Coordinates of C-alpha atoms and ligand atoms in Angstrom, one line a residue:
M1 CA -17.0 12.9 -9.0
R2 CA -14.1 14.0 -10.9
I3 CA -12.8 12.3 -14.3
R4 CA -9.9 13.2 -15.7
E5 CA -8.6 11.1 -19.1
K6 CA -5.1 9.1 -20.0
P7 CA -3.7 10.0 -16.3
L8 CA 0.0 9.0 -16.4
L9 CA 0.9 5.7 -14.1
S10 CA 4.3 7.1 -13.4
E11 CA 3.6 10.4 -12.1
R12 CA 1.1 8.3 -9.4
T13 CA 3.6 6.0 -8.0
T14 CA 6.5 6.1 -6.2
L15 CA 8.5 4.2 -7.8
R16 CA 7.7 6.6 -11.2
L17 CA 6.9 3.8 -13.2
G18 CA 3.7 3.1 -15.8
G19 CA 2.2 4.8 -19.0
T20 CA -1.2 5.8 -19.1
A21 CA -4.5 5.0 -18.3
I22 CA -7.9 5.0 -19.8
A23 CA -9.1 7.1 -17.7
E24 CA -9.5 8.2 -13.7
I25 CA -12.9 8.0 -11.3
I26 CA -12.0 10.1 -8.5
P27 CA -15.5 9.7 -6.3
E28 CA -15.5 11.9 -3.2
N29 CA -18.5 11.7 -1.5
D30 CA -21.6 8.1 -1.0
D31 CA -23.5 9.1 -3.4
D32 CA -20.1 8.9 -5.6
C33 CA -19.6 5.8 -4.9
L34 CA -23.1 4.8 -5.7
S35 CA -22.3 5.9 -9.1
L36 CA -18.8 3.5 -9.7
G37 CA -20.9 1.6 -11.8
E38 CA -21.2 3.4 -14.2
A39 CA -18.7 6.0 -14.4
V40 CA -16.6 2.4 -15.1
L41 CA -18.9 1.5 -17.9
K42 CA -18.1 5.2 -19.4
T43 CA -15.4 5.1 -19.9
G44 CA -13.9 1.5 -20.3
G45 CA -11.3 -0.4 -19.4
T46 CA -11.0 -3.1 -16.1
P47 CA -11.1 -1.5 -12.1
H48 CA -8.1 -1.0 -10.4
I49 CA -7.7 0.6 -7.8
L50 CA -4.8 3.3 -6.9
G51 CA -3.5 4.8 -3.4
G52 CA -0.1 6.3 -3.0
G53 CA 1.1 4.1 -5.4
S54 CA 4.0 2.6 -3.0
N55 CA 3.5 -1.2 -3.9
L56 CA 3.4 -0.8 -7.3
V57 CA 5.3 -2.3 -10.1
V58 CA 3.1 -1.0 -13.6
R59 CA 3.5 -1.1 -17.3
D60 CA 4.9 1.7 -19.8
G61 CA 2.7 1.8 -22.7
E62 CA -1.0 2.9 -22.6
L63 CA -2.8 0.7 -20.4
P64 CA -5.8 -1.1 -20.8
V65 CA -7.3 -0.7 -17.5
V66 CA -9.5 2.5 -15.2
I67 CA -7.8 3.7 -12.8
I68 CA -10.1 3.7 -9.1
R69 CA -8.8 6.7 -5.9
P70 CA -10.5 7.7 -3.4
S71 CA -9.9 11.6 -3.1
L72 CA -8.8 12.4 0.6
A73 CA -10.7 11.6 2.7
G74 CA -13.0 9.1 0.7
R75 CA -16.0 10.4 1.4
S76 CA -16.4 13.3 2.2
A77 CA -14.0 16.5 1.0
D78 CA -13.7 18.2 4.7
H79 CA -13.1 14.7 6.7
S80 CA -10.1 15.4 5.9
L81 CA -8.2 14.0 10.0
P82 CA -9.2 10.4 11.5
I83 CA -13.0 10.5 13.6
P84 CA -12.6 10.0 16.6
V85 CA -16.3 7.7 16.7
E86 CA -15.9 5.7 20.4
E87 CA -14.0 5.1 23.5
T88 CA -14.5 2.0 25.5
E89 CA -12.3 0.0 27.7
E90 CA -11.2 -1.3 24.5
G91 CA -9.5 1.7 23.1
V92 CA -10.2 4.2 20.9
L93 CA -11.9 3.7 17.6
V94 CA -10.9 5.9 15.0
R95 CA -12.4 6.5 11.6
A96 CA -10.1 7.4 8.6
G97 CA -11.2 7.4 4.7
A98 CA -9.3 6.0 2.5
G99 CA -7.8 8.9 0.6
M100 CA -6.3 9.7 3.7
P101 CA -1.9 9.7 3.6
L102 CA -0.9 7.5 7.0
P103 CA 1.2 10.1 8.1
R104 CA -0.8 11.9 8.4
L105 CA -3.2 9.3 10.0
L106 CA -0.1 8.5 12.6
A107 CA 1.2 11.9 13.0
W108 CA -2.7 12.4 14.1
C109 CA -2.4 9.6 16.6
A110 CA 0.9 10.8 18.0
K111 CA -0.5 13.9 19.2
N112 CA -3.7 12.2 20.1
G113 CA -1.6 9.4 22.2
L114 CA -3.1 6.6 20.7
S115 CA -1.2 3.4 20.0
G116 CA -1.5 0.1 17.9
L117 CA 0.2 2.0 15.0
E118 CA 2.8 3.3 15.5
G119 CA 5.5 1.5 13.7
L120 CA 3.7 2.6 10.6
A121 CA 5.7 5.7 10.5
G122 CA 7.7 6.5 7.0
I123 CA 5.2 3.7 5.2
P124 CA 4.5 6.2 2.7
G125 CA 1.0 5.2 0.9
Q126 CA -2.8 5.9 2.0
V127 CA -5.0 4.5 4.9
G128 CA -7.0 2.3 2.5
G129 CA -3.1 1.2 0.7
A130 CA -2.7 0.0 4.1
V131 CA -5.8 -1.2 4.9
A132 CA -5.7 -3.8 1.6
M133 CA -2.1 -4.2 2.0
N134 CA -2.0 -5.0 5.7
A135 CA 1.0 -2.8 6.0
G136 CA 3.2 -4.1 8.5
A137 CA 6.7 -3.2 10.5
F138 CA 7.7 -3.3 14.0
G139 CA 5.6 -5.7 15.4
C140 CA 2.2 -3.6 13.5
S141 CA 0.1 -4.6 11.0
T142 CA -2.9 -2.4 9.7
A143 CA -5.6 -5.7 8.9
P144 CA -5.9 -6.8 13.4
L145 CA -7.5 -3.1 14.3
V146 CA -9.7 -2.8 11.3
R147 CA -13.4 -3.3 13.3
K148 CA -15.0 -1.6 10.3
L149 CA -14.9 -0.8 6.8
E150 CA -17.1 1.3 4.7
V151 CA -16.2 -0.5 1.2
Y152 CA -18.2 -0.9 -2.4
T153 CA -18.0 -3.5 -4.8
P154 CA -18.9 -4.2 -8.7
E155 CA -22.1 -6.4 -6.9
R156 CA -23.6 -4.7 -3.7
G157 CA -22.5 -1.2 -4.1
A158 CA -21.2 1.0 -1.7
H159 CA -22.1 -1.3 1.9
T160 CA -21.2 -1.8 5.4
L161 CA -18.8 -4.5 7.4
T162 CA -19.3 -4.7 10.8
D163 CA -17.5 -8.2 12.0
A164 CA -14.0 -9.4 11.4
S165 CA -16.0 -12.6 9.9
E166 CA -16.5 -10.1 6.5
W167 CA -12.8 -10.2 6.3
D168 CA -9.4 -11.9 6.3
F169 CA -6.2 -11.6 6.3
S170 CA -3.1 -12.9 7.1
Y171 CA 1.0 -11.0 6.3
R172 CA -0.2 -9.0 4.1
H173 CA -2.7 -10.3 2.6
F174 CA -6.2 -8.3 3.4
A175 CA -10.0 -9.7 1.0
L176 CA -13.2 -9.9 1.9
R177 CA -14.5 -12.4 1.6
E178 CA -18.4 -12.6 0.2
E179 CA -18.0 -13.2 -3.3
C180 CA -16.5 -9.6 -5.5
S181 CA -14.8 -9.3 -8.4
W182 CA -12.9 -6.3 -6.3
F183 CA -12.9 -4.1 -4.5
L184 CA -12.9 -0.1 -2.7
V185 CA -12.3 0.4 1.0
R186 CA -13.6 3.4 0.9
S187 CA -13.2 3.6 5.3
A188 CA -11.6 2.3 7.9
D189 CA -12.5 1.9 11.8
L190 CA -9.8 1.0 13.5
L191 CA -9.1 1.0 16.7
F192 CA -6.2 2.1 19.0
K193 CA -5.4 1.5 22.9
K194 CA -5.3 4.6 24.9
T195 CA -1.8 5.7 25.9
S196 CA 0.2 9.1 26.3
P197 CA 1.4 11.5 23.5
E198 CA 5.0 10.7 25.0
Q199 CA 5.3 7.5 23.8
V200 CA 3.7 7.4 21.1
R201 CA 5.9 9.4 19.3
K202 CA 9.1 8.3 20.9
T203 CA 8.7 4.8 20.1
M204 CA 8.0 5.9 15.7
K205 CA 10.7 7.7 16.4
E206 CA 12.9 4.8 17.2
D207 CA 10.7 3.0 15.0
L208 CA 11.8 5.6 12.2
A209 CA 14.9 5.8 12.9
R210 CA 15.7 2.1 12.1
K211 CA 13.8 2.4 9.1
T212 CA 16.0 4.9 7.5
A213 CA 19.2 3.0 9.4
S214 CA 17.6 -0.2 7.3
Q215 CA 16.3 1.1 3.7
P216 CA 16.8 3.3 0.8
V217 CA 13.7 5.7 2.2
R218 CA 15.0 8.9 0.3
Y219 CA 15.0 6.9 -3.6
A220 CA 11.9 6.4 -5.8
T221 CA 11.0 2.9 -4.9
A222 CA 7.6 0.6 -4.1
G223 CA 9.2 -0.9 -0.7
C224 CA 10.2 -4.3 -0.5
I225 CA 9.5 -6.2 -4.2
F226 CA 9.4 -9.4 -2.3
K227 CA 7.1 -11.3 0.9
N228 CA 9.8 -12.8 3.7
P229 CA 9.0 -16.9 2.7
P230 CA 8.2 -18.1 6.0
G231 CA 11.6 -18.3 8.8
D232 CA 13.7 -16.2 6.6
H233 CA 14.0 -13.0 5.2
A234 CA 14.3 -12.4 1.3
G235 CA 17.3 -9.4 2.3
R236 CA 18.8 -12.0 3.4
L237 CA 18.9 -14.1 0.2
L238 CA 18.7 -11.6 -2.4
E239 CA 22.0 -10.5 -1.4
A240 CA 23.0 -14.5 -0.3
A241 CA 22.2 -15.0 -3.9
G242 CA 24.2 -12.3 -5.0
A243 CA 21.0 -10.0 -5.9
K244 CA 22.7 -7.1 -4.3
G245 CA 23.5 -4.0 -6.5
M246 CA 21.8 -6.3 -9.0
R247 CA 21.7 -3.7 -12.1
K248 CA 19.4 -3.2 -15.6
G249 CA 18.9 -0.5 -17.6
A250 CA 18.0 2.9 -14.7
F251 CA 16.5 0.2 -12.3
Y252 CA 18.8 -1.8 -9.3
F253 CA 18.6 -4.0 -6.0
S254 CA 19.6 -1.3 -3.2
L255 CA 23.3 -1.5 -1.8
L256 CA 21.1 -0.6 1.5
H257 CA 18.7 -3.1 1.7
A258 CA 18.9 -6.3 -1.7
N259 CA 14.6 -6.3 -1.1
F260 CA 14.3 -2.3 -2.3
L261 CA 14.6 -2.1 -6.3
V262 CA 15.9 1.7 -6.6
H263 CA 14.2 3.9 -10.5
D264 CA 17.5 5.8 -10.1
T265 CA 15.5 8.7 -11.5
K266 CA 18.8 10.2 -13.0
S267 CA 20.4 8.2 -15.2
G268 CA 19.5 9.4 -17.9
V269 CA 18.5 6.0 -19.1
P270 CA 14.5 5.6 -19.1
G271 CA 13.7 3.5 -16.9
V272 CA 11.5 0.1 -18.8
F273 CA 8.9 -1.8 -16.6
D274 CA 10.8 -4.3 -19.1
D275 CA 14.3 -4.0 -17.0
A276 CA 12.6 -3.8 -14.0
M277 CA 10.3 -7.3 -14.2
F278 CA 13.8 -7.9 -15.5
L279 CA 15.6 -7.7 -12.3
I280 CA 13.3 -8.6 -10.3
T281 CA 12.6 -12.7 -11.8
E282 CA 16.6 -12.9 -12.4
A283 CA 16.7 -12.0 -9.2
Q284 CA 13.8 -14.7 -8.0
R285 CA 15.8 -17.2 -10.8
M286 CA 19.1 -17.0 -8.4
V287 CA 17.7 -17.4 -5.5
N288 CA 15.9 -20.6 -6.2
E289 CA 18.6 -21.4 -7.7
R290 CA 21.1 -21.1 -4.5
F291 CA 17.9 -21.9 -1.7
G292 CA 15.9 -23.8 -3.7
I293 CA 12.4 -21.1 -2.1
M294 CA 10.3 -19.2 -4.8
L295 CA 10.3 -15.4 -3.7
E296 CA 6.9 -15.1 -3.8
T297 CA 6.3 -10.8 -5.0
E298 CA 4.4 -8.0 -2.2
V299 CA 4.6 -5.1 -4.5
I300 CA 1.3 -5.6 -7.2
I301 CA 2.1 -5.9 -10.9
W302 CA -0.7 -3.5 -12.9
P303 CA -1.7 -5.2 -15.1
Ligands
FAD401 P1 -0.8 1.7 -3.3 O1 0.7 1.3 -3.4 O2 -1.9 2.1 -4.6 O3 -2.0 -0.2 -3.7 C1 -1.8 -1.1 -3.3 C2 -3.0 -2.0 -3.7 O4 -4.1 -1.7 -2.7 C3 -3.2 -2.0 -5.2 O5 -3.6 -3.0 -4.9 C4 -4.3 -1.2 -4.7 O6 -5.2 -1.6 -6.2 C5 -5.2 -1.3 -3.1 N1 -5.6 -0.7 -2.7 C6 -5.0 0.9 -2.8 N2 -6.5 1.5 -2.4 C7 -7.4 0.7 -1.9 C8 -8.2 1.8 -1.9 N3 -8.7 2.6 -0.7 N4 -9.8 -0.4 -1.8 C9 -9.3 -1.1 -2.1 N5 -7.4 -1.3 -2.2 C10 -7.1 -0.3 -2.0 N6 4.9 -1.8 3.2 C11 4.7 -2.4 4.0 O7 4.3 -3.0 5.0 N7 5.9 -2.1 5.3 C12 6.9 -1.0 5.6 O8 7.4 -1.4 5.9 C13 6.8 -0.5 3.7 N8 8.2 0.8 3.6 C14 7.7 1.3 2.3 C15 9.2 2.5 2.6 C16 9.3 2.7 1.5 C17 9.9 3.4 0.5 C18 7.8 2.4 0.2 C19 7.6 3.7 -1.1 C20 6.9 1.3 0.5 C21 7.2 0.8 2.1 N9 5.4 0.0 2.4 C22 5.6 -1.1 2.6 C23 4.8 -0.4 0.9 C24 3.5 0.2 0.4 O9 3.5 1.6 1.0 C25 2.6 -0.3 1.8 O10 1.5 -1.9 0.9 C26 1.3 0.5 1.9 O11 0.1 -0.3 2.3 C27 1.3 0.4 0.2 O12 -0.2 1.8 0.0 P2 -0.6 2.3 -1.2 O13 -2.1 3.6 -0.7 O14 0.4 3.5 -1.9 O15 -1.2 1.3 -1.6
EPU402 N1 19.3 -7.9 5.4 C1 20.4 -8.2 4.8 N2 20.5 -7.8 3.5 C2 20.0 -6.7 2.6 C3 18.7 -6.5 4.1 C4 18.7 -7.6 5.3 O1 21.3 -9.8 4.8 O2 20.5 -6.7 1.8 C5 19.1 -9.3 6.5 C6 19.2 -9.0 7.9 O3 20.5 -8.1 7.9 C7 18.6 -9.3 8.9 C8 16.7 -8.6 7.7 O4 17.8 -9.7 6.6 O5 19.1 -10.2 9.3 C9 16.3 -8.2 8.0 O6 16.2 -8.0 7.6 P1 15.3 -6.0 8.4 O7 15.6 -5.8 10.0 O8 15.7 -5.3 7.2 O9 13.6 -6.8 7.7 P2 12.8 -7.1 7.0 O10 12.5 -9.1 6.8 O11 14.0 -7.3 5.4 C10 10.0 -7.1 6.7 C11 10.0 -6.2 6.3 C12 9.4 -5.1 5.6 C13 9.6 -3.8 7.0 C14 11.3 -4.8 8.0 C15 11.0 -3.8 9.8 C16 9.2 -7.6 4.3 C17 9.1 -7.9 2.9 N3 9.7 -6.8 4.5 O12 11.5 -6.3 6.2 O13 8.4 -3.9 5.5 O14 9.5 -2.1 6.9 O15 10.5 -6.0 8.2 O16 9.7 -4.7 10.4 O17 8.0 -8.6 5.1 C18 7.5 -3.9 2.8 O18 6.2 -4.8 3.5 O19 7.2 -3.7 1.5 C19 8.7 -3.1 4.0 C20 9.5 -2.8 3.9

């Protein structure tokens, strides 16, 4: 297990925002997971699990938190690629460590002709974060593919869940049903359908083209700030309420897609949490005033 003091979160989030945590704990194997509780007691601070940092809006300054960040595969260092576990009539079961970059899993699926997550092409972050957020796009989402999870909770330690009744998910939501103060996904077994590499590549290419045409994927963002309300789209509501392009300090709502808050890192103005939050709450207020809909944030705000 590696422990680093005072990690800077603006270097670990795609929005390039966030102050310093007390420490960062990097469990590298199963034994490390067994002593996670002890490590957290030693460092102090409220535990926060960090994946690729692509869905986070983090406060500035010295934060009373300790970051737990699963290493590459989240299990053992040599599991840098997904592992095919079993092939049945249902499909191919694939194990991926929590710390594996999602794009690496998708590239491997394309190479092996495994279908199920093509729509996620272009989403940054890691496998653990994709499960924890039930990341989705273009008709695909992560949680429905999960068949087994290796997890850690402070209450039960490292254990394995093998039945879908042990977790709960919905649109951009995932939780364990057992009582726990927090949980760490260590690995996930995901069920894919076997097709051909050509077919998987074609769908990924098409979905990625739609994504890059409609979302500011090359800028510093945290993806969509708000969840879509039932039957509507936060982006449409934000644009109609006049929030598109709205700016404060180094942040603005993208002109390409109003639900993406962009950190203009070259503006010469330091990007501060208060400016980002001002825009988020102001946009929420504008949509509520115009449409009577209170948008709910999709991004996770730390601490
Ligand atoms: P993080 O941002 O690090 O963490 C997010 C949450 O998951 C936190 O609560 C964290 O504690 C928890 N978490 C992370 N890892 C674990 C773990 N191992 N165990 C338990 N909890 C964990 N999202 C979509 O759904 N669809 C999209 O189309 C999409 N497009 C995006 C495009 C861009 C350009 C960007 C920047 C983001 C986009 N996102 C999208 C948002 C984001 O990429 C996803 O939510 C992603 O799955 C988050 O993964 P992460 O590893 O970065 O998680
Ligand atoms: N729209 C506007 N103005 C905008 C943006 C969008 O009017 O500035 C309109 C579009 O014209 C379209 C509708 O809103 O009619 C929907 O837009 P889009 O197709 O871009 O989809 P979305 O609902 O905004 C969702 C997800 C994305 C995901 C895409 C593709 C949420 C909050 N967003 O976007 O996920 O990539 O569908 O499936 O669910 C994320 O969660 O971070 C994310 C990026």
